Amino acid sequence: MRIGIVGCAGRMGRSLVRRVAATPGCVLAAVCDRPGFSGVGQDAGTLAGLEPLGVAVADGPAPVFAASRVVIDFTSPAAAVDHAALAVAHGCALVIGTTGLPAAVEAALAEAAGHVPIVAAPNMSVGVNLLLGLVKQVARTLDPSFDIEILEMHHRAKVDAPSGTALALGQAAATGRGVTLEDAAVRVRDGHTGARRPGEIGFAVLRGGDVVGDHVVMFAGDGERIELAHRAGNREIFARGAVTAALWTRDRPPGLYGMADVLGLA
Ligand code: NAD
């Protein structure tokens, strides 16, 4: 399977290069990073801390899509629409892990998924995808007197908040409870907020150090509290999931898929 990577110089990009190089059946076809990237022409393996792989960083995404059967994109929301259009133009599948995608970008992905298979997920680890199912089940089982609060912590360089994973966990809780997340979500609390309103799904965000990603979903009732937690110890878990998703797109019909489809948890 010929796999391309856009954003190859990023934290996830370098992890993805290492994972593709180590996975039987995968060939690293081409890579690039942001426009104007100073490392154009450098070897992708060297950039990722490996021996040279004989794949030079391309000057822009078009050659990456032209050379690949599937492209993995962990970059920025601003790049996603262009990458989806290139995937359609080249008949290439797309795996997109970028978080913080605005509704307009999600709509563009859904449109592109009419032509090519696209796997989009804010978290590609097996553990978090299992957690999403558990949160939905617990929210469905408990009566609404249990208050739902979601706490997340990430490294100091993370640029979006709450994390895409926290929002996906909130969506799973809302679906389980049969409510709309947009109506129930409280993303910020500050000052004299008054008492908690029944039915709220609250988010709390911590940033610091090199924390890869911690998430805790709490169901706080009278006299008892249930907590479901996931702690990521490294980025390999996301890279492994993304490469699994990339291989899974082979011979798949066009459509917008999630990790639950890839992992057989849907
Ligand atoms: P990062 O800042 O380390 O890396 C992003 C890379 O993308 C950088 O090298 C940047 O130069 C490059 N880039 C930006 N715009 C580009 C463009 N237009 N074309 C090509 N490359 C471009 O960030 P990161 O920690 O690797 O995270 C990247 C994204 O992945 C974030 O949105 C993050 O939240 C998300 N993420 C998702 C998962 C998941 O499992 N889905 C896991 C971890 C991170």
PDB file of C-alpha atoms in Angstrom, residues 25-150:
ATOM      1  CA  GLY A  25       2.780  -4.137   3.460  1.00  0.00           C
ATOM      2  CA  CYS A  26       3.268  -0.351   3.611  1.00  0.00           C
ATOM      3  CA  VAL A  27       5.485   1.733   1.341  1.00  0.00           C
ATOM      4  CA  LEU A  28       6.209   5.369   2.190  1.00  0.00           C
ATOM      5  CA  ALA A  29       5.354   6.898  -1.200  1.00  0.00           C
ATOM      6  CA  ALA A  30       5.868  10.646  -0.624  1.00  0.00           C
ATOM      7  CA  VAL A  31       5.752  13.290   2.100  1.00  0.00           C
ATOM      8  CA  CYS A  32       5.490  17.063   2.467  1.00  0.00           C
ATOM      9  CA  ASP A  33       5.022  19.700   5.128  1.00  0.00           C
ATOM     10  CA  ARG A  34       3.563  23.253   5.140  1.00  0.00           C
ATOM     11  CA  PRO A  35       4.102  25.657   2.209  1.00  0.00           C
ATOM     12  CA  GLY A  36       7.556  27.265   2.459  1.00  0.00           C
ATOM     13  CA  PHE A  37       8.894  24.478   4.693  1.00  0.00           C
ATOM     14  CA  SER A  38      12.688  24.837   4.926  1.00  0.00           C
ATOM     15  CA  GLY A  39      13.287  21.077   4.897  1.00  0.00           C
ATOM     16  CA  VAL A  40      12.105  20.465   1.284  1.00  0.00           C
ATOM     17  CA  GLY A  41      14.413  17.866  -0.290  1.00  0.00           C
ATOM     18  CA  GLN A  42      15.519  16.454   3.079  1.00  0.00           C
ATOM     19  CA  ASP A  43      15.091  12.698   3.587  1.00  0.00           C
ATOM     20  CA  ALA A  44      11.841  11.780   5.388  1.00  0.00           C
ATOM     21  CA  GLY A  45      13.594   9.049   7.401  1.00  0.00           C
ATOM     22  CA  THR A  46      16.326  11.393   8.655  1.00  0.00           C
ATOM     23  CA  LEU A  47      13.670  13.950   9.629  1.00  0.00           C
ATOM     24  CA  ALA A  48      11.890  11.254  11.661  1.00  0.00           C
ATOM     25  CA  GLY A  49      15.073  10.099  13.433  1.00  0.00           C
ATOM     26  CA  LEU A  50      15.551   6.975  11.281  1.00  0.00           C
ATOM     27  CA  GLU A  51      18.120   5.902   8.713  1.00  0.00           C
ATOM     28  CA  PRO A  52      17.456   7.562   5.318  1.00  0.00           C
ATOM     29  CA  LEU A  53      14.410   6.043   3.568  1.00  0.00           C
ATOM     30  CA  GLY A  54      15.125   7.439   0.074  1.00  0.00           C
ATOM     31  CA  VAL A  55      11.987   9.627   0.157  1.00  0.00           C
ATOM     32  CA  ALA A  56      12.704  13.368  -0.194  1.00  0.00           C
ATOM     33  CA  VAL A  57      10.287  15.906   1.340  1.00  0.00           C
ATOM     34  CA  ALA A  58       8.231  17.244  -1.595  1.00  0.00           C
ATOM     35  CA  ASP A  59       7.554  20.923  -2.274  1.00  0.00           C
ATOM     36  CA  GLY A  60       3.779  20.925  -1.661  1.00  0.00           C
ATOM     37  CA  PRO A  61       0.999  18.360  -1.362  1.00  0.00           C
ATOM     38  CA  ALA A  62       0.176  17.715  -5.064  1.00  0.00           C
ATOM     39  CA  PRO A  63       3.105  15.287  -5.662  1.00  0.00           C
ATOM     40  CA  VAL A  64       2.191  13.465  -2.432  1.00  0.00           C
ATOM     41  CA  PHE A  65      -1.381  12.787  -3.577  1.00  0.00           C
ATOM     42  CA  ALA A  66      -0.179  11.916  -7.095  1.00  0.00           C
ATOM     43  CA  ALA A  67       2.209   9.244  -5.760  1.00  0.00           C
ATOM     44  CA  SER A  68      -0.019   7.674  -3.086  1.00  0.00           C
ATOM     45  CA  ARG A  69      -3.000   5.378  -2.830  1.00  0.00           C
ATOM     46  CA  VAL A  70      -3.876   6.836   0.570  1.00  0.00           C
ATOM     47  CA  VAL A  71      -2.637  10.002   2.298  1.00  0.00           C
ATOM     48  CA  ILE A  72      -2.508  10.553   6.059  1.00  0.00           C
ATOM     49  CA  ASP A  73      -3.104  14.142   7.194  1.00  0.00           C
ATOM     50  CA  PHE A  74      -2.335  15.370  10.730  1.00  0.00           C
ATOM     51  CA  THR A  75      -1.761  19.068   9.968  1.00  0.00           C
ATOM     52  CA  SER A  76      -4.091  22.030  10.508  1.00  0.00           C
ATOM     53  CA  PRO A  77      -7.804  22.668   9.862  1.00  0.00           C
ATOM     54  CA  ALA A  78      -6.887  25.310   7.240  1.00  0.00           C
ATOM     55  CA  ALA A  79      -5.211  22.632   5.078  1.00  0.00           C
ATOM     56  CA  ALA A  80      -7.966  20.015   5.204  1.00  0.00           C
ATOM     57  CA  VAL A  81     -10.193  21.375   2.414  1.00  0.00           C
ATOM     58  CA  ASP A  82      -7.289  21.555  -0.071  1.00  0.00           C
ATOM     59  CA  HIS A  83      -6.167  18.060   0.888  1.00  0.00           C
ATOM     60  CA  ALA A  84      -9.696  16.665   0.428  1.00  0.00           C
ATOM     61  CA  ALA A  85      -9.881  18.274  -3.042  1.00  0.00           C
ATOM     62  CA  LEU A  86      -6.496  16.772  -3.990  1.00  0.00           C
ATOM     63  CA  ALA A  87      -7.654  13.353  -2.750  1.00  0.00           C
ATOM     64  CA  VAL A  88     -10.701  13.564  -5.050  1.00  0.00           C
ATOM     65  CA  ALA A  89      -8.622  14.832  -7.999  1.00  0.00           C
ATOM     66  CA  HIS A  90      -6.161  11.923  -7.668  1.00  0.00           C
ATOM     67  CA  GLY A  91      -8.658   9.205  -6.652  1.00  0.00           C
ATOM     68  CA  CYS A  92      -6.738   8.792  -3.425  1.00  0.00           C
ATOM     69  CA  ALA A  93      -8.138   7.764  -0.026  1.00  0.00           C
ATOM     70  CA  LEU A  94      -7.609  10.162   2.894  1.00  0.00           C
ATOM     71  CA  VAL A  95      -7.084   9.536   6.606  1.00  0.00           C
ATOM     72  CA  ILE A  96      -7.496  12.754   8.558  1.00  0.00           C
ATOM     73  CA  GLY A  97      -6.586  13.065  12.212  1.00  0.00           C
ATOM     74  CA  THR A  98      -6.469  16.863  12.449  1.00  0.00           C
ATOM     75  CA  THR A  99      -8.699  18.170  15.248  1.00  0.00           C
ATOM     76  CA  GLY A 100     -10.605  21.431  15.702  1.00  0.00           C
ATOM     77  CA  LEU A 101     -12.206  21.186  12.235  1.00  0.00           C
ATOM     78  CA  PRO A 102     -14.869  23.908  11.742  1.00  0.00           C
ATOM     79  CA  ALA A 103     -18.310  22.830  10.468  1.00  0.00           C
ATOM     80  CA  ALA A 104     -17.520  24.152   6.961  1.00  0.00           C
ATOM     81  CA  VAL A 105     -14.440  21.902   6.767  1.00  0.00           C
ATOM     82  CA  GLU A 106     -16.442  18.905   7.991  1.00  0.00           C
ATOM     83  CA  ALA A 107     -19.020  19.632   5.270  1.00  0.00           C
ATOM     84  CA  ALA A 108     -16.237  19.732   2.645  1.00  0.00           C
ATOM     85  CA  LEU A 109     -14.942  16.366   3.876  1.00  0.00           C
ATOM     86  CA  ALA A 110     -18.440  14.867   3.673  1.00  0.00           C
ATOM     87  CA  GLU A 111     -18.730  16.161   0.101  1.00  0.00           C
ATOM     88  CA  ALA A 112     -15.330  14.720  -0.884  1.00  0.00           C
ATOM     89  CA  ALA A 113     -16.315  11.412   0.731  1.00  0.00           C
ATOM     90  CA  GLY A 114     -18.900  11.045  -2.028  1.00  0.00           C
ATOM     91  CA  HIS A 115     -15.938  10.346  -4.342  1.00  0.00           C
ATOM     92  CA  VAL A 116     -13.207   8.665  -2.259  1.00  0.00           C
ATOM     93  CA  PRO A 117     -13.012   6.849   1.104  1.00  0.00           C
ATOM     94  CA  ILE A 118     -12.188   9.232   3.963  1.00  0.00           C
ATOM     95  CA  VAL A 119     -11.513   8.158   7.536  1.00  0.00           C
ATOM     96  CA  ALA A 120     -11.753  11.104   9.946  1.00  0.00           C
ATOM     97  CA  ALA A 121     -11.371  10.750  13.697  1.00  0.00           C
ATOM     98  CA  PRO A 122     -10.211  13.124  16.427  1.00  0.00           C
ATOM     99  CA  ASN A 123      -8.524  10.196  18.151  1.00  0.00           C
ATOM    100  CA  MET A 124      -7.180   7.112  16.409  1.00  0.00           C
ATOM    101  CA  SER A 125      -6.234   5.025  19.448  1.00  0.00           C
ATOM    102  CA  VAL A 126      -8.028   1.743  20.158  1.00  0.00           C
ATOM    103  CA  GLY A 127      -8.471   2.735  23.812  1.00  0.00           C
ATOM    104  CA  VAL A 128     -10.270   6.027  23.193  1.00  0.00           C
ATOM    105  CA  ASN A 129     -12.544   4.468  20.596  1.00  0.00           C
ATOM    106  CA  LEU A 130     -13.486   1.788  23.101  1.00  0.00           C
ATOM    107  CA  LEU A 131     -14.022   4.537  25.697  1.00  0.00           C
ATOM    108  CA  LEU A 132     -16.435   6.350  23.344  1.00  0.00           C
ATOM    109  CA  GLY A 133     -18.668   3.253  23.303  1.00  0.00           C
ATOM    110  CA  LEU A 134     -18.461   2.853  27.084  1.00  0.00           C
ATOM    111  CA  VAL A 135     -19.359   6.503  27.707  1.00  0.00           C
ATOM    112  CA  LYS A 136     -22.387   6.213  25.440  1.00  0.00           C
ATOM    113  CA  GLN A 137     -23.493   3.063  27.277  1.00  0.00           C
ATOM    114  CA  VAL A 138     -23.046   4.552  30.778  1.00  0.00           C
ATOM    115  CA  ALA A 139     -24.841   7.779  29.786  1.00  0.00           C
ATOM    116  CA  ARG A 140     -27.716   5.727  28.426  1.00  0.00           C
ATOM    117  CA  THR A 141     -27.898   3.574  31.580  1.00  0.00           C
ATOM    118  CA  LEU A 142     -27.698   6.248  34.294  1.00  0.00           C
ATOM    119  CA  ASP A 143     -30.618   8.552  35.040  1.00  0.00           C
ATOM    120  CA  PRO A 144     -30.134  12.257  34.224  1.00  0.00           C
ATOM    121  CA  SER A 145     -29.524  13.154  37.897  1.00  0.00           C
ATOM    122  CA  PHE A 146     -25.898  12.086  37.285  1.00  0.00           C
ATOM    123  CA  ASP A 147     -23.935  15.182  36.219  1.00  0.00           C
ATOM    124  CA  ILE A 148     -21.553  14.616  33.288  1.00  0.00           C
ATOM    125  CA  GLU A 149     -18.195  16.427  33.369  1.00  0.00           C
ATOM    126  CA  ILE A 150     -15.260  15.886  30.996  1.00  0.00           C
TER     127      ILE A 150
END
